[in-house]
Structure formats: structure tokens, C-alpha cells
Backbone as numpy.savetxt, mean C-alpha at the origin, in Angstrom:
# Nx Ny Nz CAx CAy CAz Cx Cy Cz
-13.63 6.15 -5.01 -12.63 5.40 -4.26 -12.10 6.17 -3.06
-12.63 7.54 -3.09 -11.86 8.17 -2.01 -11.94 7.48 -0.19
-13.58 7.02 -0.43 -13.60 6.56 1.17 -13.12 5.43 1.50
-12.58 4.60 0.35 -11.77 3.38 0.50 -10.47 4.41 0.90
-10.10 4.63 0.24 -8.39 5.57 0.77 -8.92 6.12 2.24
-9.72 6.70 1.95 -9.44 7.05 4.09 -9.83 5.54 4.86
-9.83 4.03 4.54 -10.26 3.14 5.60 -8.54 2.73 5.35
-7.59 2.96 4.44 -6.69 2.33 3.75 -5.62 3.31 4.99
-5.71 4.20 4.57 -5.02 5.66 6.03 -4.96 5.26 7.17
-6.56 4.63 8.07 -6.98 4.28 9.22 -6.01 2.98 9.34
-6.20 2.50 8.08 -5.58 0.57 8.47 -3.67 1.17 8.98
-3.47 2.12 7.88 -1.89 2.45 7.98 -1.37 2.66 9.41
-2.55 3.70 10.22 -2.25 4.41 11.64 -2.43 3.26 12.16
-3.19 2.07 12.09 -3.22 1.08 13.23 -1.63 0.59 13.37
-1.07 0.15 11.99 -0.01 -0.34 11.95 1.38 0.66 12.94
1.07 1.87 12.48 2.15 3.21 12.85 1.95 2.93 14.33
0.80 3.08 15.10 0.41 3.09 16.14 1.09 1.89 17.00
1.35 0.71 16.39 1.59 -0.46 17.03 2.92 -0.64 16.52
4.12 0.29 15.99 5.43 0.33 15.67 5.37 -1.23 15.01
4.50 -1.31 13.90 4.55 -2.92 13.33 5.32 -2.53 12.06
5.36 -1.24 11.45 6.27 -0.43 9.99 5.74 0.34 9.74
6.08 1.05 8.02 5.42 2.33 7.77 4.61 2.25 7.72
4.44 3.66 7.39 2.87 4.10 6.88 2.32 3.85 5.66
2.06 2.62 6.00 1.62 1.79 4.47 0.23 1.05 4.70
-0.92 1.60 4.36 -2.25 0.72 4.49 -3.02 0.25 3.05
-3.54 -0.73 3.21 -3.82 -0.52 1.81 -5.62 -1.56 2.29
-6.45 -1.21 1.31 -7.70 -1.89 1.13 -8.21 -2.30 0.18
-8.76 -3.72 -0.10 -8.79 -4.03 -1.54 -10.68 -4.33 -1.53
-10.57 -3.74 -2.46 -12.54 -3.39 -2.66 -13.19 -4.27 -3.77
-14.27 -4.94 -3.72 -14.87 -5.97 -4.79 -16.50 -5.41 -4.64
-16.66 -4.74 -5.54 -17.97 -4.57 -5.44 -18.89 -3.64 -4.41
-17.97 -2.43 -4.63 -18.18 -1.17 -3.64 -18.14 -1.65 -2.20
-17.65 -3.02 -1.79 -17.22 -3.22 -0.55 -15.86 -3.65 -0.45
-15.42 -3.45 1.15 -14.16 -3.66 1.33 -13.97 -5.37 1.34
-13.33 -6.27 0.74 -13.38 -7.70 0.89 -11.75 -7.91 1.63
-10.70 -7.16 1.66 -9.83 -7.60 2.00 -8.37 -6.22 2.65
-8.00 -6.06 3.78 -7.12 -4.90 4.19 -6.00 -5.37 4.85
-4.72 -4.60 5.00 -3.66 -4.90 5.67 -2.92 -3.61 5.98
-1.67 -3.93 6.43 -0.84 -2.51 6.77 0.65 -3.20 6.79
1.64 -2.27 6.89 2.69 -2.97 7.37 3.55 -3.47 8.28
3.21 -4.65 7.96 4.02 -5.18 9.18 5.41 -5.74 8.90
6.24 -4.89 8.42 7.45 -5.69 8.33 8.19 -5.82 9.57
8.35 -4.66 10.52 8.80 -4.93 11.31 7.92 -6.02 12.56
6.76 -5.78 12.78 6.65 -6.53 13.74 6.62 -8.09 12.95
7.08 -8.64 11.85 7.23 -10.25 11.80 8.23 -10.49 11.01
9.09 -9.84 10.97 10.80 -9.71 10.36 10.61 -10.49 9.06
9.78 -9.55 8.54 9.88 -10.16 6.85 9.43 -9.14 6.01
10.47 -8.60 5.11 10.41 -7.47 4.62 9.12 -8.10 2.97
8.85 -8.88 3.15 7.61 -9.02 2.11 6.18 -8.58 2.90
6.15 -8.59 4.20 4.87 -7.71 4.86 3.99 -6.32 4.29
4.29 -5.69 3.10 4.06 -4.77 2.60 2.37 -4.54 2.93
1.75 -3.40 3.11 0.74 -3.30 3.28 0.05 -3.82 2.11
0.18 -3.60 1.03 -0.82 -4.46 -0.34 -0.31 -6.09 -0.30
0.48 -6.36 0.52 0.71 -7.48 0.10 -0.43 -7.88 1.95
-0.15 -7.90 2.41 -0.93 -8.22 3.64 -2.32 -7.95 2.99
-2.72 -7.12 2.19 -4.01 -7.48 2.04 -4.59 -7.64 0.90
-3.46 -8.53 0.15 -3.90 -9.47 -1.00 -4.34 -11.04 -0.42
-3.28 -10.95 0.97 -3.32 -12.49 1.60 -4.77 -11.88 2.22
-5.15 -11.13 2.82 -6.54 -10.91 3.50 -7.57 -10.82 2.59
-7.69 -10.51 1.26 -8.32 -11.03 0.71 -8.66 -11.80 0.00
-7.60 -12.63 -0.40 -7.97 -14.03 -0.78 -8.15 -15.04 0.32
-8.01 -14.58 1.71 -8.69 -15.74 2.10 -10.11 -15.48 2.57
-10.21 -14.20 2.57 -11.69 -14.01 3.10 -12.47 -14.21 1.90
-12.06 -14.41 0.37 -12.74 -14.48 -0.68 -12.94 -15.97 -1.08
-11.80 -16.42 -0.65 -11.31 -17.89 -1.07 -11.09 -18.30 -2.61
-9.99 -17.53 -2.63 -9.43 -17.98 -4.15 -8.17 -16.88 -3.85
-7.72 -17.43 -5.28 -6.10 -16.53 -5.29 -6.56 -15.77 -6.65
-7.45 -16.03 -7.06 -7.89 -15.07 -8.20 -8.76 -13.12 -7.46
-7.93 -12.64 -7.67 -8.95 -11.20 -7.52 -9.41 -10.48 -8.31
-9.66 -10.89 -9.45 -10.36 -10.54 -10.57 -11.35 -9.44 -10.24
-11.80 -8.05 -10.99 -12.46 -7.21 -10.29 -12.61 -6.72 -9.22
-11.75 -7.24 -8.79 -10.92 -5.86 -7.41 -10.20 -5.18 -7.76
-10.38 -4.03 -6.79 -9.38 -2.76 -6.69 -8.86 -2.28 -5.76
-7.78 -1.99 -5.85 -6.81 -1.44 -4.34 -6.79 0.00 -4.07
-6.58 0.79 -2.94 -6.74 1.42 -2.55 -5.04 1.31 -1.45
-4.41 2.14 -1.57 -3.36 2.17 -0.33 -2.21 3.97 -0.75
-1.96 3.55 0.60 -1.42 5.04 0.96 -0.42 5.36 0.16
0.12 4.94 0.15 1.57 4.73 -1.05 1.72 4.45 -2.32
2.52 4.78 -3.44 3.04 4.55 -4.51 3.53 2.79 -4.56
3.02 1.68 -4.83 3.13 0.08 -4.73 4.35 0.14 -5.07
5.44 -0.23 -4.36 6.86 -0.99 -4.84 7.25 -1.53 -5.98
7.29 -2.26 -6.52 7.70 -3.26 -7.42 7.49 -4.24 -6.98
7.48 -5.08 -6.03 7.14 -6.09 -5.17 5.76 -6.12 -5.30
4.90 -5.50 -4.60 3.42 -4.86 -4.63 2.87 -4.78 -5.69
3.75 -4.07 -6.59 2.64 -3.59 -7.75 2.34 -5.00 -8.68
3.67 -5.50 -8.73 3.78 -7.36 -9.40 2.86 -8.20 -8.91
2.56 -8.06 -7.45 1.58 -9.03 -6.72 0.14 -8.56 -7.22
-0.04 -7.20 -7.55 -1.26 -6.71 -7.45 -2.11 -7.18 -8.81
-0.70 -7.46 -9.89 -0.97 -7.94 -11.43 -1.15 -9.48 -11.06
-0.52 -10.39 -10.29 -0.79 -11.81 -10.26 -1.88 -11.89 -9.93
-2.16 -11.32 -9.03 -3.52 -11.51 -8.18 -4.88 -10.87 -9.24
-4.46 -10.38 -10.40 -5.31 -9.94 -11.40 -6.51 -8.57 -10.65
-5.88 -7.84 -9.70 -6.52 -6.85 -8.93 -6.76 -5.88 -10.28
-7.59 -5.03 -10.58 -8.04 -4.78 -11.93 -7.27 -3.17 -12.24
-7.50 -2.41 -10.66 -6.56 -0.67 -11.33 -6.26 -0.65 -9.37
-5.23 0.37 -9.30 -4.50 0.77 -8.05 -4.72 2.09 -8.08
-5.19 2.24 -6.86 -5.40 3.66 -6.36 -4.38 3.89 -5.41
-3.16 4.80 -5.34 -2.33 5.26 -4.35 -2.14 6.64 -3.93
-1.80 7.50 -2.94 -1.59 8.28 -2.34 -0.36 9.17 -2.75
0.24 8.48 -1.67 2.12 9.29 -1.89 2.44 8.60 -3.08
3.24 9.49 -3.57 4.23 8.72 -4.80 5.87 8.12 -4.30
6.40 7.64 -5.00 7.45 6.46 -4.55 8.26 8.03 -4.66
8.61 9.16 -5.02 9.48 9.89 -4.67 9.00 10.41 -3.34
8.11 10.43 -2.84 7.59 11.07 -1.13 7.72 9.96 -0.53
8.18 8.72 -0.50 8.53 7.72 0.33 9.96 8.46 0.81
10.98 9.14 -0.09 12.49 9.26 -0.04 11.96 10.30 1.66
11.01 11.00 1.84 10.73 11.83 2.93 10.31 11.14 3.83
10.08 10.20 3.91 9.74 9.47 5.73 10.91 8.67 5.79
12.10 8.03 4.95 13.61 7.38 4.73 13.30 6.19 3.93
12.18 6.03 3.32 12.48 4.83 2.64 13.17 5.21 1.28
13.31 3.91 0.87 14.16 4.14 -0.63 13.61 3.28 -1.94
12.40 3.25 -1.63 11.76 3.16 -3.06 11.78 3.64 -4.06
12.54 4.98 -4.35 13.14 5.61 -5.17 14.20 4.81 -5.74
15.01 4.32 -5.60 16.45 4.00 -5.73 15.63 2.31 -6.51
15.16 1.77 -6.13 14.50 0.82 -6.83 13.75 0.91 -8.15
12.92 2.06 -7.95 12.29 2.09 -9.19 12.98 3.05 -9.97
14.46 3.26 -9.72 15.36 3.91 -10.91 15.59 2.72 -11.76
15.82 1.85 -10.57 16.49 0.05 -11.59 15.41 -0.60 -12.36
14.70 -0.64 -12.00 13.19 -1.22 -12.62 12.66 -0.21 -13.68
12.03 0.70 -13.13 11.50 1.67 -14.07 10.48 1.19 -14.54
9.74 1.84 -15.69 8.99 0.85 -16.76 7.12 1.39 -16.30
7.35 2.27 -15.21 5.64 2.50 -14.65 4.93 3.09 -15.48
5.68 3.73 -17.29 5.10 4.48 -17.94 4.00 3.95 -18.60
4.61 2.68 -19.18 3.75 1.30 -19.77 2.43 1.19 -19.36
2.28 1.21 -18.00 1.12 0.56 -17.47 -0.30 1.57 -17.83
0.17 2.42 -18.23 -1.10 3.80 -18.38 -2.17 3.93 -17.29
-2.99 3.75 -17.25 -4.35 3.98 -16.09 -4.70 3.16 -15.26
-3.48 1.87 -14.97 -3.59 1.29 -14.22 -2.92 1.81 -12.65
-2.21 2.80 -12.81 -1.62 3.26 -11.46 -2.64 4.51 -11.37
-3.39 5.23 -10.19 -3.77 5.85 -10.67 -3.56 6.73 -8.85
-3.16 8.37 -8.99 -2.31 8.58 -7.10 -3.95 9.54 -7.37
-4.57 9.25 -5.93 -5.73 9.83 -5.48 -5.76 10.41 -4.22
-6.24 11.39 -3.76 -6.05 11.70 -2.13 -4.03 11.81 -1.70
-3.80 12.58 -2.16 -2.05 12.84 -2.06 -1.78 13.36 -0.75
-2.46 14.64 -0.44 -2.50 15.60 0.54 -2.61 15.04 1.85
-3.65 13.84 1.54 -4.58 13.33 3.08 -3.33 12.38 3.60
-2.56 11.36 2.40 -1.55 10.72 2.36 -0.55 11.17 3.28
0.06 12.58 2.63 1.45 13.07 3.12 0.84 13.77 4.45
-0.20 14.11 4.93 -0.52 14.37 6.49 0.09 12.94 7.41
-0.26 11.86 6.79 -0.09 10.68 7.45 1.38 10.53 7.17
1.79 10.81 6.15 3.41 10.72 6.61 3.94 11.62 6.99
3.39 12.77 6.91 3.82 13.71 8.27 3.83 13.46 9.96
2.77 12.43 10.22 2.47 12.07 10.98 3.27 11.02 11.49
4.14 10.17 10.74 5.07 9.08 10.90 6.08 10.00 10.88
6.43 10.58 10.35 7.92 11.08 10.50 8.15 12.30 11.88
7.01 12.40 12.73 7.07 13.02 13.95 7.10 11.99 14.85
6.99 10.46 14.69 6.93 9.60 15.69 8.71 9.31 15.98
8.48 9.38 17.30 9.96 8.20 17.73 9.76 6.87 17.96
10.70 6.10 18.05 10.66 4.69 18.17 10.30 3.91 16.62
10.56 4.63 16.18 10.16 3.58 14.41 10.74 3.18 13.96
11.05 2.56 12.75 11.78 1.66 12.26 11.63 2.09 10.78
12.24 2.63 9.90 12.21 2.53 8.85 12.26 1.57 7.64
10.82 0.48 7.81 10.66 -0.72 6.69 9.14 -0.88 6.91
């Protein structure tokens, strides 16, 4: 899964690059190919549900045509929200590969921390969360947190 995580990185910088939100990319893979990618755009379409896994759950169900993703797998830079990680179970996406963890979000200003104190519960899931490529991750949010002009969402 690693070279899915570096197309998932690339998708994130497009987003960073175009001040559209964080550094959030994510790529969803069916069959050792990529079928579906996004990034975040919360800020550029003022809707804080833009999450990078969620932009490319909608990208791949329509490039798949169904709302079922059965035997897919995600790939994205980040630790999935609660928001994200819920969508990633509707959408029946099969295991999550992430990067940063939701406590290294608290270092570029988000507060996904403070959420998944209220929620909690990620112990349950066992080998379905699974953080791969960490290092390559936190370069890229090193890389956001040297930019000006951003927006923290």
C-alpha cells in the first residue's frame, strides 16, 4: 500500500497548493488500482464535510457506479476523523491505511484530538485502522505548517 500513500500525499499537496484545506489526501484502491481520490477541500467550498476520504468516497463511487465499495481500501495522509472513518464503514471500504495520527493533527492546529476524546472507541476496531508511512506524512505536514495564507480546516 505504500505507493498508494505517496499518490494519497501528491493528491494532499495539490489541495495545500491551491489553499482549498489541509493536508489531507486520501486514495481509495480496488484491485491494486487506484478507482477513486480526493483532498481537502473544505475551505475552497465552505463545507466542512469536504474531508479528503470523504471527497474520495464520492470519487469513487461515481467512477465505480455504486455506493457499495466493497473490497476497497483507503489510503490517506491522516488519522480518519470520526466523520471519515463512519463513511469509510458505510461505504463498506474493507481496512484504512493512514499516516499522521489524530494526535499529530493537534501540530498543524487542527483539533481532532478533542473529538476523538468524546467519541473514543478506535480500540474496538482492531486491524481495521492500520498508520503506514508516518514519517513521509509528517514531512507533508511539516510542509503545511511552513505555508502562509492557510486556513486551518
Amino acid at each position: 500500500m505504500n505507493k498508494f500513500m505517496h499518490e494519497a500525499i501528491e493528491e494532499a499537496r495539490v489541495g495545500i497548493k491551491n489553499f482549498e484545506g489541509g493536508p489531507f489526501g486520501s486514495v481509495i484502491v480496488k484491485d491494486n488500482k487506484v478507482v477513486g481520490r480526493g483532498h481537502n477541500q473544505v475551505v475552497k467550498l465552505n463545507d466542512p464535510t469536504c474531508h479528503g476520504e470523504m471527497q474520495a468516497i464520492r470519487n469513487a463511487c461515481k467512477n465505480l457506479g455504486t455506493f457499495d465499495l466493497s473490497d476497497c481500501e483507503i489510503c490517506t495522509t491522516g488519522e480518519p476523523c470520526h466523520m471519515c472513518l463512519v463513511a469509510c464503514m458505510w461505504a463498506n471500504i474493507s481496512k484504512i491505511y493512514y499516516g499522521c495520527t489524530i494526535k499529530d493533527n493537534e501540530m498543524i492546529g487542527f483539533r481532532d484530538n478533542k473529538f476523538d476524546a468524546i467519541l473514543g472507541g478506535r480500540e474496538k476496531l482492531g486491524d481495521y485502522l492500520n498508520n503506514i508511512d508516518r514519517d513521509e506524512c509528517l514531512n507533508l505536514f511539516e510542509e503545511y505548517n511552513k505555508m502562509t495564507g492557510k486556513t486551518n480546516y
